[in-house]
């Protein structure tokens, strides 16, 4: 809450310092290496665009427990979302030192931040092949790179794990809108209505769906 609190720049730093005091107190007096705290702090710092602080928490958690699935997924999220400029200036040349000095990545080559993201999501998937967060993350990264067939494969694999997964359906819906694939989009739309879970789709995506439908006009029997 302190990290996310709205404040002037000087006061923000004070809030971060107070938050770190709490973090140290928990670590010293209550629970040593409490990994959920590392991950929650990291996401809060990321939301405030404090990328160095965010990554430090994630890397510290990763060094404590390299197979912790939440940390792996959060590292995947970090590299998926971190701005290109920050990645290129601050992180690109340090990846080997941070992660790959002892073992190679799970992907064939590291050519971009997206490869790093997929690497961590794949590691999470290795821990739990049915982890939906990891599957969504990989699908999203492929989508962002324009590799739509691979993205579709992962979104569909989510529905094999959980046939009612909103995350899986949302991924496919967004993909079909972007690809202007009306027949497949209508299939997803009908399935969501029949399962009575259409309202669970994130509101921004429902708005995007509505705008897409409004671009369509009748054509013969269609």
Short mmCIF file of C-alpha atoms in Angstrom, two decimals, residues 65-218:
data_model
loop_
_atom_site.label_atom_id
_atom_site.label_comp_id
_atom_site.label_asym_id
_atom_site.label_seq_id
_atom_site.Cartn_x
_atom_site.Cartn_y
_atom_site.Cartn_z
CA UNK A 65 14.11 -20.47 -4.66
CA UNK A 66 14.78 -20.90 -8.41
CA UNK A 67 11.81 -23.24 -8.82
CA UNK A 68 9.19 -21.08 -7.10
CA UNK A 69 6.44 -20.92 -9.70
CA UNK A 70 5.07 -17.49 -8.74
CA UNK A 71 8.51 -15.93 -9.00
CA UNK A 72 9.11 -17.55 -12.40
CA UNK A 73 5.77 -16.27 -13.68
CA UNK A 74 6.44 -12.80 -12.32
CA UNK A 75 9.84 -12.71 -14.00
CA UNK A 76 8.07 -13.73 -17.20
CA UNK A 77 5.61 -10.89 -16.71
CA UNK A 78 8.40 -8.42 -15.97
CA UNK A 79 10.29 -9.12 -19.18
CA UNK A 80 7.09 -9.24 -21.20
CA UNK A 81 6.03 -5.78 -20.04
CA UNK A 82 9.24 -3.88 -19.27
CA UNK A 83 9.85 -1.00 -21.74
CA UNK A 84 12.23 -1.77 -24.59
CA UNK A 85 14.47 1.18 -23.74
CA UNK A 86 14.97 0.04 -20.17
CA UNK A 87 15.66 -3.52 -21.26
CA UNK A 88 18.19 -2.46 -23.89
CA UNK A 89 19.96 0.06 -21.65
CA UNK A 90 19.93 -1.70 -18.29
CA UNK A 91 19.35 -5.42 -18.71
CA UNK A 92 20.32 -6.80 -22.09
CA UNK A 93 24.04 -7.06 -21.39
CA UNK A 94 23.59 -8.46 -17.89
CA UNK A 95 21.37 -11.45 -18.62
CA UNK A 96 24.15 -14.04 -18.56
CA UNK A 97 25.44 -12.79 -15.24
CA UNK A 98 21.95 -12.71 -13.73
CA UNK A 99 20.54 -15.97 -15.06
CA UNK A 100 22.58 -17.99 -17.53
CA UNK A 101 26.10 -18.32 -16.16
CA UNK A 102 25.36 -21.76 -14.65
CA UNK A 103 22.76 -23.12 -17.05
CA UNK A 104 21.57 -22.16 -20.55
CA UNK A 105 18.08 -20.72 -21.12
CA UNK A 106 15.14 -22.98 -21.94
CA UNK A 107 14.69 -21.22 -25.28
CA UNK A 108 17.00 -21.73 -28.23
CA UNK A 109 18.34 -18.17 -28.33
CA UNK A 110 17.92 -14.94 -26.38
CA UNK A 111 17.35 -12.25 -28.99
CA UNK A 112 14.90 -9.97 -27.21
CA UNK A 113 13.14 -9.35 -23.93
CA UNK A 114 10.37 -11.62 -25.18
CA UNK A 115 12.74 -14.57 -25.32
CA UNK A 116 13.69 -13.95 -21.70
CA UNK A 117 10.00 -13.78 -20.81
CA UNK A 118 9.21 -17.07 -22.55
CA UNK A 119 12.23 -18.66 -20.89
CA UNK A 120 10.85 -17.94 -17.42
CA UNK A 121 7.31 -18.96 -18.35
CA UNK A 122 8.66 -22.24 -19.75
CA UNK A 123 10.50 -22.85 -16.49
CA UNK A 124 7.24 -22.30 -14.62
CA UNK A 125 5.53 -24.67 -17.03
CA UNK A 126 8.21 -27.28 -16.32
CA UNK A 127 7.39 -27.06 -12.62
CA UNK A 128 3.67 -27.38 -13.38
CA UNK A 129 2.70 -28.18 -17.00
CA UNK A 130 -0.90 -27.16 -16.27
CA UNK A 131 -0.11 -23.78 -14.76
CA UNK A 132 -2.50 -21.42 -16.51
CA UNK A 133 -0.55 -18.25 -15.70
CA UNK A 134 2.48 -19.64 -17.53
CA UNK A 135 0.39 -20.80 -20.50
CA UNK A 136 -1.31 -17.40 -20.78
CA UNK A 137 2.04 -15.66 -20.50
CA UNK A 138 3.59 -17.66 -23.33
CA UNK A 139 0.52 -17.15 -25.50
CA UNK A 140 0.58 -13.41 -24.84
CA UNK A 141 4.27 -13.12 -25.73
CA UNK A 142 3.77 -14.94 -29.01
CA UNK A 143 0.76 -12.71 -29.70
CA UNK A 144 2.82 -9.57 -29.06
CA UNK A 145 5.41 -10.82 -31.54
CA UNK A 146 2.80 -11.51 -34.20
CA UNK A 147 3.25 -15.29 -33.99
CA UNK A 148 -0.47 -15.91 -33.99
CA UNK A 149 -0.49 -19.66 -34.66
CA UNK A 150 1.74 -20.31 -31.65
CA UNK A 151 -0.32 -17.93 -29.55
CA UNK A 152 -3.50 -19.76 -30.53
CA UNK A 153 -1.92 -23.09 -29.65
CA UNK A 154 -1.22 -21.94 -26.10
CA UNK A 155 -4.60 -20.27 -25.59
CA UNK A 156 -6.30 -23.46 -26.73
CA UNK A 157 -4.09 -25.53 -24.43
CA UNK A 158 -5.46 -23.48 -21.52
CA UNK A 159 -8.99 -24.60 -22.37
CA UNK A 160 -7.81 -28.21 -22.35
CA UNK A 161 -6.66 -27.69 -18.76
CA UNK A 162 -9.75 -25.66 -17.77
CA UNK A 163 -12.64 -25.70 -20.27
CA UNK A 164 -14.19 -22.65 -18.60
CA UNK A 165 -11.01 -20.57 -18.37
CA UNK A 166 -11.77 -16.91 -19.01
CA UNK A 167 -8.07 -16.35 -19.61
CA UNK A 168 -8.04 -18.92 -22.41
CA UNK A 169 -11.21 -17.60 -24.02
CA UNK A 170 -10.04 -13.99 -23.67
CA UNK A 171 -6.77 -14.79 -25.38
CA UNK A 172 -8.55 -16.41 -28.30
CA UNK A 173 -11.12 -13.63 -28.51
CA UNK A 174 -8.46 -10.93 -28.69
CA UNK A 175 -6.49 -12.96 -31.21
CA UNK A 176 -9.47 -13.49 -33.51
CA UNK A 177 -10.41 -9.80 -33.36
CA UNK A 178 -6.87 -8.79 -34.32
CA UNK A 179 -6.80 -11.33 -37.15
CA UNK A 180 -10.31 -10.33 -38.32
CA UNK A 181 -11.33 -13.98 -38.00
CA UNK A 182 -15.09 -13.58 -37.63
CA UNK A 183 -16.11 -17.28 -37.87
CA UNK A 184 -13.75 -18.38 -35.10
CA UNK A 185 -14.62 -15.33 -33.02
CA UNK A 186 -18.32 -16.14 -33.27
CA UNK A 187 -17.59 -19.69 -32.13
CA UNK A 188 -15.88 -18.37 -29.01
CA UNK A 189 -18.66 -15.83 -28.46
CA UNK A 190 -21.38 -18.49 -28.67
CA UNK A 191 -19.51 -20.84 -26.34
CA UNK A 192 -19.13 -18.09 -23.75
CA UNK A 193 -22.85 -17.26 -23.96
CA UNK A 194 -23.88 -20.90 -23.73
CA UNK A 195 -21.70 -21.35 -20.64
CA UNK A 196 -23.11 -18.09 -19.23
CA UNK A 197 -19.63 -16.70 -18.56
CA UNK A 198 -19.47 -13.93 -21.18
CA UNK A 199 -19.85 -11.31 -18.45
CA UNK A 200 -16.63 -12.59 -16.85
CA UNK A 201 -14.54 -11.45 -19.83
CA UNK A 202 -12.52 -8.32 -18.92
CA UNK A 203 -14.51 -5.17 -19.67
CA UNK A 204 -11.92 -3.60 -22.02
CA UNK A 205 -12.00 -6.75 -24.15
CA UNK A 206 -15.81 -6.77 -24.21
CA UNK A 207 -15.65 -3.17 -25.42
CA UNK A 208 -13.19 -4.17 -28.13
CA UNK A 209 -15.52 -7.02 -29.12
CA UNK A 210 -18.47 -4.66 -29.33
CA UNK A 211 -16.56 -2.19 -31.50
CA UNK A 212 -15.47 -5.02 -33.78
CA UNK A 213 -19.01 -6.29 -34.23
CA UNK A 214 -20.15 -2.77 -35.11
CA UNK A 215 -17.75 -2.76 -38.07
CA UNK A 216 -19.57 -5.73 -39.61
CA UNK A 217 -22.52 -5.40 -41.96
CA UNK A 218 -24.93 -7.90 -43.41
#
